[in-house]
Short mmCIF file of C-alpha atoms in Angstrom, two decimals:
data_model
loop_
_atom_site.label_atom_id
_atom_site.label_comp_id
_atom_site.label_asym_id
_atom_site.label_seq_id
_atom_site.Cartn_x
_atom_site.Cartn_y
_atom_site.Cartn_z
CA MET C 1 22.83 -13.49 -8.07
CA GLY C 2 21.25 -10.58 -9.94
CA LEU C 3 18.60 -12.91 -11.35
CA TRP C 4 17.77 -14.18 -7.85
CA ILE C 5 17.37 -10.62 -6.54
CA ALA C 6 15.14 -9.61 -9.47
CA ALA C 7 13.03 -12.76 -9.01
CA THR C 8 12.67 -12.06 -5.27
CA LEU C 9 11.60 -8.44 -5.76
CA CYS C 10 9.00 -9.31 -8.41
CA ALA C 11 7.72 -12.38 -6.54
CA PHE C 12 7.16 -10.69 -3.21
CA PHE C 13 5.55 -7.63 -4.75
CA VAL C 14 2.98 -10.10 -6.09
CA LYS C 15 2.82 -11.78 -2.66
CA GLY C 16 1.99 -8.48 -0.97
CA LEU C 17 -0.54 -7.63 -3.67
CA CYS C 18 -2.40 -10.94 -3.98
CA GLY C 19 -1.40 -13.06 -0.97
CA PHE C 20 -0.06 -15.83 -3.20
CA ALA C 21 1.46 -16.42 -6.67
CA ASN C 22 4.93 -15.41 -5.47
CA THR C 23 6.19 -18.91 -6.24
CA LEU C 24 4.79 -18.73 -9.75
CA VAL C 25 6.88 -15.63 -10.42
CA PHE C 26 9.97 -16.74 -8.48
CA THR C 27 10.14 -20.21 -10.03
CA GLY C 28 9.14 -18.94 -13.46
CA ILE C 29 12.06 -16.50 -13.59
CA LEU C 30 14.67 -18.82 -12.09
CA SER C 31 13.68 -22.06 -13.84
CA PHE C 32 15.43 -20.91 -17.01
CA ALA C 33 18.79 -21.43 -15.30
CA ASN C 34 18.12 -23.65 -12.26
CA ALA C 35 16.61 -27.04 -11.41
CA ASN C 36 13.38 -27.01 -9.41
CA VAL C 37 14.97 -28.99 -6.58
CA SER C 38 17.42 -26.07 -6.17
CA ILE C 39 14.75 -23.35 -6.34
CA SER C 40 12.02 -24.74 -4.04
CA PRO C 41 14.01 -24.93 -0.77
CA VAL C 42 15.43 -21.42 -1.18
CA GLU C 43 11.99 -20.01 -2.01
CA LEU C 44 10.50 -21.78 1.01
CA LEU C 45 13.03 -20.20 3.39
CA VAL C 46 12.51 -16.75 1.91
CA VAL C 47 8.70 -16.92 1.82
CA TYR C 48 8.27 -18.34 5.34
CA PRO C 49 8.33 -15.03 7.28
CA SER C 50 6.28 -13.25 4.61
CA ASN C 51 3.30 -15.51 5.35
CA PHE C 52 3.39 -14.40 9.00
CA ILE C 53 3.59 -10.74 7.96
CA VAL C 54 0.59 -10.93 5.61
CA ALA C 55 -1.47 -13.12 7.98
CA TRP C 56 -0.87 -10.69 10.85
CA SER C 57 -1.72 -7.70 8.65
CA GLU C 58 -5.04 -9.31 7.64
CA ARG C 59 -5.74 -11.13 10.93
CA LYS C 60 -9.14 -9.46 11.43
CA SER C 61 -10.37 -10.81 8.10
CA VAL C 62 -9.14 -14.43 8.41
CA GLN C 63 -11.95 -16.98 8.02
CA TRP C 64 -10.70 -19.45 10.61
CA ASN C 65 -13.40 -22.07 9.92
CA TYR C 66 -11.61 -22.97 6.67
CA CYS C 67 -8.03 -22.83 7.96
CA GLY C 68 -7.99 -26.07 9.97
CA PRO C 69 -9.59 -28.44 7.42
CA LEU C 70 -7.59 -26.98 4.53
CA ALA C 71 -4.31 -27.17 6.44
CA LEU C 72 -4.86 -30.85 7.30
CA LEU C 73 -5.75 -31.76 3.71
CA VAL C 74 -2.79 -29.84 2.31
CA LEU C 75 -0.47 -31.66 4.72
CA ALA C 76 -1.87 -35.00 3.54
CA GLY C 77 -0.88 -34.11 0.00
CA ASN C 78 2.46 -32.66 1.05
CA ILE C 79 3.93 -36.03 2.03
CA PRO C 80 3.90 -37.65 -1.44
CA GLY C 81 4.70 -34.28 -3.01
CA VAL C 82 7.90 -33.84 -1.02
CA LEU C 83 8.99 -37.41 -1.79
CA LEU C 84 8.32 -36.88 -5.51
CA LEU C 85 10.38 -33.68 -5.47
CA LYS C 86 13.42 -35.63 -4.34
CA ASN C 87 12.94 -38.85 -6.31
CA ALA C 88 10.62 -38.57 -9.31
CA ASP C 89 10.57 -37.22 -12.85
CA SER C 90 7.62 -34.86 -12.52
CA GLN C 91 7.07 -33.70 -16.13
CA ALA C 92 3.78 -35.58 -16.54
CA ILE C 93 2.54 -34.32 -13.16
CA LYS C 94 3.37 -30.73 -14.13
CA LEU C 95 1.46 -31.13 -17.38
CA LEU C 96 -1.60 -32.52 -15.60
CA PHE C 97 -1.60 -29.76 -13.01
CA GLY C 98 -1.23 -27.19 -15.76
CA VAL C 99 -4.48 -28.44 -17.29
CA VAL C 100 -6.29 -28.52 -13.93
CA ILE C 101 -5.14 -25.06 -12.88
CA THR C 102 -6.07 -23.50 -16.22
CA VAL C 103 -9.57 -24.98 -16.06
CA LEU C 104 -10.04 -23.83 -12.48
CA GLY C 105 -8.80 -20.35 -13.32
CA ILE C 106 -11.26 -20.00 -16.20
CA GLU C 107 -14.06 -21.26 -13.95
CA MET C 108 -13.10 -18.66 -11.32
CA LEU C 109 -13.14 -15.90 -13.91
CA LEU C 110 -16.65 -16.91 -14.96
CA ARG C 111 -17.76 -17.23 -11.34
CA GLU C 112 -16.58 -13.67 -10.66
CA GLN C 113 -19.36 -12.44 -12.92
CA GLN C 114 -22.00 -14.09 -10.71
CA ARG C 115 -20.93 -12.15 -7.58
CA GLU C 116 -22.87 -14.33 -5.12
CA GLN C 117 -21.10 -16.61 -2.66
CA ARG C 118 -22.28 -20.23 -2.58
CA GLN C 119 -21.94 -23.15 -0.21
CA GLN C 120 -18.99 -25.23 -1.36
CA SER C 121 -18.96 -29.03 -1.53
CA ARG C 122 -16.95 -30.92 1.09
CA LEU C 123 -15.83 -33.29 -1.63
CA VAL C 124 -14.44 -30.34 -3.62
CA LEU C 125 -12.69 -29.13 -0.47
CA ALA C 126 -11.09 -32.55 0.06
CA VAL C 127 -9.93 -33.04 -3.54
CA ILE C 128 -8.51 -29.54 -3.93
CA GLY C 129 -6.90 -29.67 -0.48
CA VAL C 130 -4.98 -32.90 -1.16
CA LEU C 131 -4.01 -31.89 -4.71
CA SER C 132 -2.87 -28.52 -3.36
CA GLY C 133 -0.64 -30.26 -0.85
CA LEU C 134 0.86 -32.42 -3.59
CA LEU C 135 1.58 -29.36 -5.70
CA CYS C 136 3.01 -27.46 -2.71
CA GLY C 137 5.24 -30.39 -1.80
CA LEU C 138 6.57 -30.63 -5.34
CA TYR C 139 6.95 -26.98 -6.27
CA GLY C 140 5.82 -24.83 -3.34
CA VAL C 141 2.93 -23.60 -5.51
CA GLY C 142 -0.41 -22.90 -3.83
CA ALA C 143 -2.35 -22.30 -7.03
CA LEU C 144 -5.05 -24.91 -6.43
CA LEU C 145 -5.39 -23.80 -2.83
CA ALA C 146 -5.86 -20.24 -4.02
CA ALA C 147 -8.57 -21.43 -6.40
CA TYR C 148 -10.58 -22.87 -3.52
CA VAL C 149 -9.96 -20.10 -0.98
CA SER C 150 -10.97 -17.54 -3.59
CA ARG C 151 -14.34 -19.34 -3.87
CA VAL C 152 -15.18 -19.23 -0.18
CA THR C 153 -13.73 -15.99 1.19
CA SER C 154 -15.77 -12.80 1.25
CA ASP C 155 -13.18 -10.30 -0.03
CA SER C 156 -9.53 -9.92 -0.99
CA ARG C 157 -8.40 -9.21 2.59
CA ALA C 158 -10.05 -12.41 3.84
CA PHE C 159 -8.50 -14.28 0.93
CA LYS C 160 -4.98 -13.11 1.74
CA GLY C 161 -5.28 -13.66 5.49
CA THR C 162 -6.87 -17.11 5.23
CA ILE C 163 -4.53 -18.49 2.59
CA CYS C 164 -1.44 -17.23 4.42
CA VAL C 165 -2.53 -18.95 7.66
CA VAL C 166 -2.79 -22.23 5.73
CA PHE C 167 0.58 -21.52 4.09
CA ILE C 168 2.16 -21.08 7.54
CA VAL C 169 1.10 -24.59 8.57
CA GLU C 170 2.07 -26.10 5.21
CA SER C 171 5.46 -24.39 4.97
CA THR C 172 6.36 -25.34 8.56
CA PHE C 173 5.81 -28.98 7.64
CA ARG C 174 7.83 -28.62 4.44
CA LEU C 175 10.71 -26.99 6.31
CA ALA C 176 10.93 -30.03 8.55
CA ALA C 177 10.50 -32.50 5.68
CA TYR C 178 13.02 -30.80 3.37
CA THR C 179 15.57 -30.69 6.19
CA TRP C 180 15.02 -34.34 7.08
CA LEU C 181 15.40 -35.43 3.45
CA GLY C 182 18.54 -33.36 2.96
CA ILE C 183 16.94 -30.95 0.47
CA ILE C 184 17.68 -28.01 2.77
CA THR C 185 21.39 -27.78 3.56
CA ALA C 186 23.66 -25.18 5.15
CA GLN C 187 24.47 -23.86 1.68
CA VAL C 188 20.77 -23.45 0.87
CA VAL C 189 20.25 -21.51 4.12
CA ARG C 190 23.13 -19.16 3.31
CA GLN C 191 21.76 -18.62 -0.19
CA ALA C 192 18.28 -17.87 1.17
CA LEU C 193 19.52 -15.23 3.64
CA LEU C 194 20.84 -12.91 0.92
CA PRO C 195 17.45 -11.98 -0.66
CA TYR C 196 15.72 -11.26 2.70
CA PRO C 197 15.99 -7.44 2.52
CA VAL C 198 14.74 -7.54 -1.09
CA MET C 199 11.83 -9.75 0.00
CA LEU C 200 10.78 -7.21 2.65
CA VAL C 201 10.94 -4.32 0.18
CA GLY C 202 8.90 -6.19 -2.44
CA LEU C 203 6.34 -7.35 0.14
CA PHE C 204 5.90 -3.83 1.55
CA LEU C 205 5.40 -2.31 -1.91
CA GLY C 206 2.88 -5.01 -2.83
CA MET C 207 0.86 -4.58 0.38
CA LYS C 208 0.74 -0.81 -0.07
CA SER C 209 -0.33 -1.21 -3.69
CA SER C 210 -3.13 -3.59 -2.69
CA GLN C 211 -4.68 -0.86 -0.51
CA ARG C 212 -5.08 1.35 -3.56
CA LEU C 213 -6.44 -1.28 -5.94
CA ASP C 214 -10.13 -2.01 -6.43
CA GLU C 215 -11.02 -5.30 -4.69
CA THR C 216 -12.62 -6.81 -7.79
CA LEU C 217 -9.53 -5.95 -9.83
CA ALA C 218 -7.29 -7.61 -7.23
CA ARG C 219 -9.34 -10.83 -7.36
CA ARG C 220 -9.22 -10.84 -11.14
CA LEU C 221 -5.45 -10.39 -11.07
CA VAL C 222 -5.24 -13.54 -8.92
CA THR C 223 -7.41 -15.41 -11.42
CA VAL C 224 -5.38 -14.27 -14.42
CA ALA C 225 -2.19 -15.34 -12.62
CA LEU C 226 -3.67 -18.82 -12.18
CA ILE C 227 -4.56 -19.14 -15.85
CA LEU C 228 -1.18 -17.88 -17.05
CA PHE C 229 0.64 -20.27 -14.73
CA GLY C 230 -1.44 -23.21 -15.90
CA VAL C 231 -0.83 -22.43 -19.55
CA ALA C 232 2.90 -21.95 -18.90
CA LEU C 233 3.10 -25.32 -17.15
CA MET C 234 1.39 -27.05 -20.05
CA ILE C 235 3.60 -25.45 -22.70
CA GLU C 236 6.79 -26.12 -20.77
CA ASN C 237 5.97 -29.79 -20.24
CA LEU C 238 4.46 -30.86 -23.56
CA PRO C 239 6.22 -34.03 -24.77
CA PHE C 240 7.17 -32.50 -28.13
#
């Protein structure tokens, strides 16, 4: 249980700081001793209220024009992702996503140097939205979604608010799907209730820290988290 508490504190500090990447930390710490199908439903139950807290905190900065289309595309990808979580061997999928996320993260880091905001392709929106849903359904990870939202939002507050609104829609769907498929059980709910106070402490500390950080630094931290996660996924799932 100590490992779960440590993972929760670290993960939700990052959530409060960046608006995402909590799953990267949570799953990364716990995957050494637990199967992903055991981690994802607990993490979903713990993270669910935190998305409402962050979205409400940043409600004035949410870019609502992106929330609807992204939420629908993410839900389209969620359906096969949830089914794969329950039934498939996902090593090859993890490896592929590791490559994609790493490339996107490097591209974001280079784009940060340009500083101007550009019109984004609808095709890019569609592809990243569906792939994000697949990744969320499998692992609860919004890394690809973060890559896109980071491209189109004007600052770190808009990024956090917008992505958490999409996460609210996506996680509500996953709660229903996981319950229907028997992934969430009474035992999972009991296990998820224990870290709630730790989640609130970590989230509060992260949100307070974000107010003191330079905005550019915060965006770069998000980008570095993406790259590190992608590399970790690739290394973990290499076939040798």
